[in-house]
mmCIF file of C-alpha atoms in Angstrom:
data_model
loop_
_atom_site.group_PDB
_atom_site.id
_atom_site.type_symbol
_atom_site.label_atom_id
_atom_site.label_comp_id
_atom_site.label_asym_id
_atom_site.label_seq_id
_atom_site.Cartn_x
_atom_site.Cartn_y
_atom_site.Cartn_z
ATOM 1 C CA MET A 1 -37.940 -6.545 -18.681
ATOM 2 C CA ASN A 2 -36.480 -2.760 -19.129
ATOM 3 C CA ARG A 3 -37.780 -2.464 -15.061
ATOM 4 C CA ALA A 4 -35.685 -5.427 -14.442
ATOM 5 C CA PHE A 5 -32.650 -4.051 -16.042
ATOM 6 C CA ALA A 6 -32.217 -1.685 -14.190
ATOM 7 C CA VAL A 7 -32.728 -2.506 -11.116
ATOM 8 C CA MET A 8 -29.851 -5.303 -11.767
ATOM 9 C CA THR A 9 -28.174 -2.523 -12.896
ATOM 10 C CA ALA A 10 -28.145 -0.869 -9.929
ATOM 11 C CA LEU A 11 -27.084 -3.400 -8.003
ATOM 12 C CA ILE A 12 -24.000 -4.265 -10.133
ATOM 13 C CA CYS A 13 -22.708 -0.240 -9.444
ATOM 14 C CA LEU A 14 -24.220 -0.650 -5.355
ATOM 15 C CA LEU A 15 -21.421 -3.851 -5.762
ATOM 16 C CA PHE A 16 -19.122 -2.404 -7.094
ATOM 17 C CA ALA A 17 -19.503 1.323 -5.509
ATOM 18 C CA SER A 18 -18.962 -0.421 -2.182
ATOM 19 C CA ALA A 19 -16.338 -2.851 -2.826
ATOM 20 C CA GLY A 20 -14.421 0.835 -3.673
ATOM 21 C CA PHE A 21 -14.007 0.941 0.018
ATOM 22 C CA ALA A 22 -13.586 -1.672 0.834
ATOM 23 C CA ASP A 23 -10.208 -1.703 3.527
ATOM 24 C CA GLN A 24 -11.163 -4.861 5.878
ATOM 25 C CA PRO A 25 -12.493 -7.860 4.933
ATOM 26 C CA HIS A 26 -16.609 -7.848 4.542
ATOM 27 C CA PRO A 27 -18.967 -10.947 4.484
ATOM 28 C CA TRP A 28 -19.459 -12.908 1.920
ATOM 29 C CA GLN A 29 -16.385 -11.410 0.125
ATOM 30 C CA ILE A 30 -14.519 -13.696 -2.929
ATOM 31 C CA ASP A 31 -12.320 -11.476 -4.664
ATOM 32 C CA PHE A 32 -9.061 -9.778 -2.948
ATOM 33 C CA GLN A 33 -10.302 -6.712 -1.191
ATOM 34 C CA ALA A 34 -9.827 -2.854 -3.150
ATOM 35 C CA ALA A 35 -6.414 -2.026 -4.252
ATOM 36 C CA ALA A 36 -4.895 0.355 -2.412
ATOM 37 C CA THR A 37 -1.225 0.641 -3.800
ATOM 38 C CA PRO A 38 -0.094 0.302 -7.331
ATOM 39 C CA ILE A 39 1.030 -3.324 -6.379
ATOM 40 C CA MET A 40 -2.186 -4.789 -5.450
ATOM 41 C CA HIS A 41 -3.227 -3.101 -8.740
ATOM 42 C CA GLN A 42 -1.576 -5.483 -10.692
ATOM 43 C CA ILE A 43 -1.884 -8.929 -7.945
ATOM 44 C CA ARG A 44 -5.978 -7.901 -8.584
ATOM 45 C CA TRP A 45 -4.593 -7.969 -12.346
ATOM 46 C CA PHE A 46 -2.906 -10.620 -12.194
ATOM 47 C CA ASN A 47 -5.587 -12.292 -10.472
ATOM 48 C CA HIS A 48 -8.136 -11.736 -13.459
ATOM 49 C CA TYR A 49 -6.181 -12.477 -15.911
ATOM 50 C CA THR A 50 -6.138 -15.529 -15.004
ATOM 51 C CA LEU A 51 -8.822 -16.908 -14.189
ATOM 52 C CA TRP A 52 -8.983 -16.645 -18.575
ATOM 53 C CA PHE A 53 -6.678 -19.564 -18.226
ATOM 54 C CA ILE A 54 -8.231 -21.785 -15.320
ATOM 55 C CA VAL A 55 -12.224 -20.750 -16.299
ATOM 56 C CA PRO A 56 -11.615 -22.748 -19.937
ATOM 57 C CA VAL A 57 -9.335 -25.426 -18.554
ATOM 58 C CA THR A 58 -11.139 -26.550 -15.671
ATOM 59 C CA LEU A 59 -14.428 -26.632 -18.181
ATOM 60 C CA LEU A 60 -12.429 -28.443 -20.960
ATOM 61 C CA VAL A 61 -10.915 -31.031 -18.540
ATOM 62 C CA LEU A 62 -14.977 -31.624 -16.794
ATOM 63 C CA ALA A 63 -16.455 -31.673 -19.972
ATOM 64 C CA LEU A 64 -13.693 -34.532 -20.991
ATOM 65 C CA LEU A 65 -14.121 -36.450 -17.503
ATOM 66 C CA VAL A 66 -17.923 -36.371 -18.285
ATOM 67 C CA VAL A 67 -17.366 -37.940 -22.036
ATOM 68 C CA VAL A 68 -15.084 -40.762 -20.821
ATOM 69 C CA ALA A 69 -17.619 -41.751 -18.163
ATOM 70 C CA VAL A 70 -20.720 -41.423 -20.435
ATOM 71 C CA LYS A 71 -18.731 -42.681 -23.832
ATOM 72 C CA PHE A 72 -17.240 -45.573 -22.087
ATOM 73 C CA ARG A 73 -18.906 -47.113 -19.481
ATOM 74 C CA ALA A 74 -19.224 -50.776 -19.508
ATOM 75 C CA SER A 75 -22.970 -50.875 -21.369
ATOM 76 C CA ALA A 76 -22.443 -48.855 -23.617
ATOM 77 C CA ASN A 77 -18.666 -50.279 -24.417
ATOM 78 C CA PRO A 78 -17.959 -53.469 -23.460
ATOM 79 C CA VAL A 79 -15.143 -54.425 -25.556
ATOM 80 C CA PRO A 80 -12.330 -51.241 -24.503
ATOM 81 C CA SER A 81 -10.214 -50.125 -27.034
ATOM 82 C CA ARG A 82 -6.296 -51.202 -27.280
ATOM 83 C CA VAL A 83 -5.410 -47.727 -28.864
ATOM 84 C CA SER A 84 -2.514 -46.334 -27.129
ATOM 85 C CA HIS A 85 -0.490 -43.176 -29.097
ATOM 86 C CA ASN A 86 -1.790 -41.243 -30.847
ATOM 87 C CA THR A 87 0.829 -38.167 -32.109
ATOM 88 C CA ALA A 88 -1.748 -35.744 -32.502
ATOM 89 C CA ILE A 89 -3.167 -36.254 -29.001
ATOM 90 C CA GLU A 90 -0.494 -35.525 -27.435
ATOM 91 C CA ILE A 91 1.206 -32.859 -29.334
ATOM 92 C CA ILE A 92 -1.512 -31.158 -29.001
ATOM 93 C CA TRP A 93 -1.459 -31.774 -24.508
ATOM 94 C CA THR A 94 1.919 -30.727 -24.713
ATOM 95 C CA LEU A 95 2.376 -27.863 -26.777
ATOM 96 C CA GLY A 96 -1.199 -26.273 -24.775
ATOM 97 C CA PRO A 97 -0.123 -26.197 -21.204
ATOM 98 C CA VAL A 98 3.608 -25.278 -22.657
ATOM 99 C CA LEU A 99 1.580 -21.994 -24.002
ATOM 100 C CA ILE A 100 -0.366 -21.718 -21.277
ATOM 101 C CA LEU A 101 2.278 -21.567 -18.374
ATOM 102 C CA PHE A 102 3.600 -19.167 -21.419
ATOM 103 C CA PHE A 103 1.239 -16.234 -20.760
ATOM 104 C CA LEU A 104 1.009 -17.061 -16.815
ATOM 105 C CA ALA A 105 4.803 -16.946 -17.020
ATOM 106 C CA ILE A 106 5.519 -13.367 -18.173
ATOM 107 C CA PRO A 107 3.576 -11.155 -15.795
ATOM 108 C CA SER A 108 4.188 -12.875 -13.228
ATOM 109 C CA PHE A 109 7.281 -12.283 -13.374
ATOM 110 C CA ASN A 110 6.869 -9.132 -13.757
ATOM 111 C CA LEU A 111 5.248 -8.897 -11.336
ATOM 112 C CA LEU A 112 7.313 -10.329 -8.396
ATOM 113 C CA ASN A 113 10.504 -7.837 -10.071
ATOM 114 C CA ALA A 114 8.227 -5.113 -8.687
ATOM 115 C CA GLN A 115 7.129 -6.493 -5.610
ATOM 116 C CA LEU A 116 11.275 -7.059 -4.768
ATOM 117 C CA GLU A 117 12.605 -4.128 -6.783
ATOM 118 C CA ILE A 118 12.689 -1.620 -3.811
ATOM 119 C CA PRO A 119 12.378 1.649 -4.961
ATOM 120 C CA ASP A 120 13.289 5.469 -4.145
ATOM 121 C CA SER A 121 11.157 5.510 -0.803
ATOM 122 C CA ASP A 122 10.593 8.849 0.836
ATOM 123 C CA MET A 123 10.834 6.985 3.940
ATOM 124 C CA THR A 124 11.688 3.743 6.404
ATOM 125 C CA VAL A 125 9.480 1.873 8.519
ATOM 126 C CA LYS A 126 10.932 -0.824 11.020
ATOM 127 C CA ALA A 127 7.885 -3.283 11.975
ATOM 128 C CA THR A 128 9.232 -6.145 14.994
ATOM 129 C CA ALA A 129 7.371 -8.389 15.662
ATOM 130 C CA THR A 130 6.535 -10.437 19.244
ATOM 131 C CA GLN A 131 4.269 -12.472 21.305
ATOM 132 C CA TRP A 132 1.968 -10.937 19.876
ATOM 133 C CA GLN A 133 1.989 -7.082 18.964
ATOM 134 C CA TRP A 134 3.891 -5.386 17.002
ATOM 135 C CA ASN A 135 6.354 -2.361 17.493
ATOM 136 C CA TYR A 136 6.933 0.274 14.952
ATOM 137 C CA GLU A 137 10.179 2.532 14.620
ATOM 138 C CA TYR A 138 10.381 5.479 12.079
ATOM 139 C CA GLU A 139 14.117 5.052 10.217
ATOM 140 C CA GLY A 140 15.840 8.212 10.224
ATOM 141 C CA MET A 141 13.897 10.548 12.891
ATOM 142 C CA GLN A 142 16.029 13.525 14.366
ATOM 143 C CA THR A 143 13.163 12.404 17.594
ATOM 144 C CA PRO A 144 12.816 9.085 18.086
ATOM 145 C CA VAL A 145 9.396 8.009 17.403
ATOM 146 C CA ALA A 146 8.495 4.435 18.171
ATOM 147 C CA PHE A 147 5.321 2.685 20.076
ATOM 148 C CA ASP A 148 3.800 -0.631 20.527
ATOM 149 C CA SER A 149 0.575 -1.836 18.413
ATOM 150 C CA TYR A 150 -1.795 -4.237 20.466
ATOM 151 C CA LEU A 151 -5.253 -5.425 19.951
ATOM 152 C CA LEU A 152 -7.722 -3.377 20.988
ATOM 153 C CA LYS A 153 -9.696 -4.315 23.944
ATOM 154 C CA ASP A 154 -13.420 -4.164 24.201
ATOM 155 C CA PRO A 155 -13.228 -1.865 27.625
ATOM 156 C CA ASP A 156 -10.524 0.233 26.137
ATOM 157 C CA ARG A 157 -12.475 0.855 23.263
ATOM 158 C CA ALA A 158 -14.811 4.107 24.647
ATOM 159 C CA SER A 159 -11.338 5.871 26.149
ATOM 160 C CA ALA A 160 -10.036 5.065 22.829
ATOM 161 C CA GLY A 161 -12.941 6.532 20.546
ATOM 162 C CA LYS A 162 -13.579 3.639 19.057
ATOM 163 C CA THR A 163 -16.430 2.274 19.693
ATOM 164 C CA ASP A 164 -17.372 1.933 16.083
ATOM 165 C CA LEU A 165 -17.003 -1.903 14.992
ATOM 166 C CA ALA A 166 -17.721 -0.762 11.391
ATOM 167 C CA VAL A 167 -15.112 1.392 11.454
ATOM 168 C CA TYR A 168 -12.729 -0.551 13.803
ATOM 169 C CA PRO A 169 -13.893 -3.844 13.826
ATOM 170 C CA LYS A 170 -13.664 -6.706 16.422
ATOM 171 C CA LEU A 171 -10.212 -8.675 16.369
ATOM 172 C CA LEU A 172 -8.859 -5.991 14.062
ATOM 173 C CA ALA A 173 -8.975 -3.013 15.809
ATOM 174 C CA VAL A 174 -5.704 -1.383 17.465
ATOM 175 C CA ASP A 175 -4.698 0.739 20.344
ATOM 176 C CA ASN A 176 -2.113 2.611 18.125
ATOM 177 C CA GLU A 177 -2.238 2.442 14.548
ATOM 178 C CA LEU A 178 1.207 2.661 12.187
ATOM 179 C CA ILE A 179 0.332 6.650 10.285
ATOM 180 C CA ILE A 180 1.790 6.903 7.133
ATOM 181 C CA PRO A 181 1.531 9.819 4.874
ATOM 182 C CA VAL A 182 -0.630 9.279 1.335
ATOM 183 C CA ASN A 183 1.351 9.238 -1.640
ATOM 184 C CA LYS A 184 4.699 7.713 -0.402
ATOM 185 C CA THR A 185 6.790 5.566 -1.531
ATOM 186 C CA VAL A 186 7.490 3.614 2.075
ATOM 187 C CA ARG A 187 9.700 1.092 2.583
ATOM 188 C CA MET A 188 9.108 -1.637 5.548
ATOM 189 C CA LEU A 189 11.473 -3.640 7.411
ATOM 190 C CA VAL A 190 10.402 -6.669 9.242
ATOM 191 C CA THR A 191 12.177 -8.921 11.746
ATOM 192 C CA ALA A 192 10.770 -10.477 14.898
ATOM 193 C CA ALA A 193 12.570 -10.154 18.224
ATOM 194 C CA PRO A 194 15.653 -12.300 18.148
ATOM 195 C CA SER A 195 13.987 -14.974 21.106
ATOM 196 C CA ASP A 196 10.779 -14.975 19.380
ATOM 197 C CA VAL A 197 8.996 -17.308 16.835
ATOM 198 C CA ILE A 198 8.421 -17.095 12.913
ATOM 199 C CA HIS A 199 6.180 -13.986 12.456
ATOM 200 C CA ALA A 200 4.086 -12.321 9.171
ATOM 201 C CA PHE A 201 3.460 -8.798 7.790
ATOM 202 C CA ALA A 202 0.575 -8.802 5.693
ATOM 203 C CA MET A 203 -1.541 -5.952 4.685
ATOM 204 C CA PRO A 204 -4.485 -7.451 1.804
ATOM 205 C CA ALA A 205 -4.917 -3.536 0.609
ATOM 206 C CA PHE A 206 -1.211 -2.741 -0.129
ATOM 207 C CA GLY A 207 -0.354 -6.204 -1.655
ATOM 208 C CA ILE A 208 2.225 -6.666 1.007
ATOM 209 C CA LYS A 209 3.267 -10.144 2.790
ATOM 210 C CA ILE A 210 6.393 -11.155 3.861
ATOM 211 C CA ASP A 211 8.059 -12.931 7.236
ATOM 212 C CA ALA A 212 9.372 -11.133 10.456
ATOM 213 C CA VAL A 213 12.000 -14.002 11.003
ATOM 214 C CA PRO A 214 14.183 -13.421 14.803
ATOM 215 C CA GLY A 215 17.805 -12.290 13.617
ATOM 216 C CA ARG A 216 17.104 -11.494 10.167
ATOM 217 C CA LEU A 217 15.678 -8.121 8.186
ATOM 218 C CA ASN A 218 13.545 -8.790 6.037
ATOM 219 C CA GLU A 219 11.592 -5.627 3.663
ATOM 220 C CA THR A 220 9.213 -4.326 1.447
ATOM 221 C CA TRP A 221 7.348 -1.685 0.593
ATOM 222 C CA PHE A 222 4.469 0.083 -0.554
ATOM 223 C CA LYS A 223 2.480 3.135 -1.914
ATOM 224 C CA ALA A 224 -0.673 3.852 -0.249
ATOM 225 C CA GLU A 225 -2.716 6.324 -3.070
ATOM 226 C CA ASN A 226 -6.062 6.616 -1.178
ATOM 227 C CA GLU A 227 -6.134 7.745 3.071
ATOM 228 C CA GLY A 228 -7.691 5.693 5.361
ATOM 229 C CA LEU A 229 -7.682 2.347 7.212
ATOM 230 C CA TYR A 230 -6.119 -0.426 6.561
ATOM 231 C CA TYR A 231 -6.884 -3.737 8.337
ATOM 232 C CA GLY A 232 -4.367 -6.908 8.477
ATOM 233 C CA GLN A 233 -3.231 -9.538 10.482
ATOM 234 C CA CYS A 234 0.027 -11.244 11.516
ATOM 235 C CA SER A 235 -0.328 -14.520 8.509
ATOM 236 C CA GLU A 236 2.532 -16.887 9.981
ATOM 237 C CA LEU A 237 0.861 -19.654 12.603
ATOM 238 C CA CYS A 238 2.554 -17.876 15.876
ATOM 239 C CA GLY A 239 1.291 -19.539 19.344
ATOM 240 C CA LYS A 240 -2.235 -19.799 20.555
ATOM 241 C CA ASP A 241 -2.754 -15.850 20.207
ATOM 242 C CA HIS A 242 -1.691 -16.045 16.720
ATOM 243 C CA ALA A 243 -5.021 -15.066 15.932
ATOM 244 C CA PHE A 244 -4.836 -11.875 17.748
ATOM 245 C CA MET A 245 -2.223 -9.765 16.443
ATOM 246 C CA PRO A 246 -3.918 -7.306 13.915
ATOM 247 C CA ILE A 247 -2.360 -4.721 12.036
ATOM 248 C CA ALA A 248 -4.059 -1.615 11.428
ATOM 249 C CA ILE A 249 -2.154 1.056 9.458
ATOM 250 C CA ARG A 250 -3.709 5.231 8.493
ATOM 251 C CA VAL A 251 -3.164 6.504 5.690
ATOM 252 C CA VAL A 252 -3.312 10.434 6.113
ATOM 253 C CA SER A 253 -2.521 13.396 4.430
ATOM 254 C CA GLU A 254 0.973 14.960 4.545
ATOM 255 C CA ASP A 255 -0.188 17.749 6.583
ATOM 256 C CA LYS A 256 -2.060 15.257 9.619
ATOM 257 C CA TYR A 257 1.423 13.490 9.210
ATOM 258 C CA LYS A 258 3.606 15.558 10.162
ATOM 259 C CA ALA A 259 1.385 17.254 12.388
ATOM 260 C CA TRP A 260 0.844 13.475 13.860
ATOM 261 C CA LEU A 261 4.577 12.745 14.184
ATOM 262 C CA ALA A 262 6.064 16.127 15.526
ATOM 263 C CA ALA A 263 3.383 16.034 18.197
ATOM 264 C CA ALA A 264 4.045 11.967 18.804
ATOM 265 C CA ALA A 265 7.834 12.480 19.689
ATOM 266 C CA THR A 266 6.906 13.901 22.731
ATOM 267 C CA ASP A 267 3.350 12.724 23.506
ATOM 268 C CA LEU A 268 2.024 9.467 21.679
ATOM 269 C CA PRO A 269 -1.321 9.342 22.908
ATOM 270 C CA GLY A 270 -2.234 13.302 22.859
ATOM 271 C CA ALA A 271 -1.290 12.829 18.795
ATOM 272 C CA TYR A 272 -3.350 10.369 18.298
ATOM 273 C CA LYS A 273 -6.142 12.072 19.736
ATOM 274 C CA GLY A 274 -5.064 14.959 17.821
ATOM 275 C CA LEU A 275 -4.899 12.813 14.746
ATOM 276 C CA MET A 276 -8.613 11.173 15.493
ATOM 277 C CA ALA A 277 -10.043 14.456 15.564
ATOM 278 C CA ALA A 278 -8.839 15.988 12.739
ATOM 279 C CA VAL A 279 -9.432 12.873 10.949
ATOM 280 C CA ASP A 280 -13.203 13.434 12.073
ATOM 281 C CA LYS A 281 -13.351 17.340 11.147
ATOM 282 C CA PRO A 282 -10.701 17.569 8.236
ATOM 283 C CA ALA A 283 -11.059 20.922 7.249
ATOM 284 C CA GLY A 284 -9.956 21.599 11.064
ATOM 285 C CA ASN A 285 -6.589 22.582 11.856
ATOM 286 C CA PHE A 286 -4.491 20.129 13.532
ATOM 287 C CA ALA A 287 -3.918 21.830 17.049
ATOM 288 C CA VAL A 288 -6.798 22.812 16.976
ATOM 289 C CA ALA A 289 -8.174 20.014 17.241
ATOM 290 C CA ALA A 290 -5.369 18.201 19.534
ATOM 291 C CA ASN A 291 -6.427 20.730 21.632
ATOM 292 C CA GLU A 292 -10.657 20.279 22.018
ATOM 293 C CA SER A 293 -9.594 16.258 22.415
ATOM 294 C CA LYS A 294 -7.762 17.204 25.447
#
């Protein structure tokens, strides 16, 4: 008995330990990805909070259906009841849903307000969608930094140094990730090219999803709490290659971000090679790593 309990405890710990590093979808995943931003923490909490209402209501409805099907079937109840009114029951089934909706509405309004109220930001990034890629532009920089982000094709993996499918999964990895510093509030401006269709910028681990509409500028925000590589996708049906329009955001330390940004202004490929080398060698210097990667 003790051995079985120990095994179950170890499996549970392993499950939660693996979930803590989730930055992309995983097979048989039934919950949200692990939260990487304050908003996503609130979303996960609200999701689990609503289950305390949904599960009992579902079980109650199931129990009532079973009781009605068994107790009031034709063979057991040949003479049907003619009762058409019960004041107590009507009060209960009116007040019950009202109270449940009240307890769901208050935290949902708080969450919605937190999502829509843009705090003072440390930086602004504009994401423009076209069929079927994303263009990123860092706003307010002395030297403009802008680039396209495409789905990484299999023949290009070796030259990009992204052959590890566990880190750079098929259909999610891109050639140029959006680079963001950790623990900084990022304001995202999201739109689509004027002659294009509607897309949607979605990053599950960050708890953000917002439409990219031609001729319209939408905005959202996030503050990544953990370094890592996070994946999302376009979440608005936008044409035949909708499934091949991934989003990848790499969150790094502020020093690595500043070094990458400075290098990207004049040499974008070299900046990415240097950053990847620095991430692989966290104790190393960015400039040294960049020279080694050439």
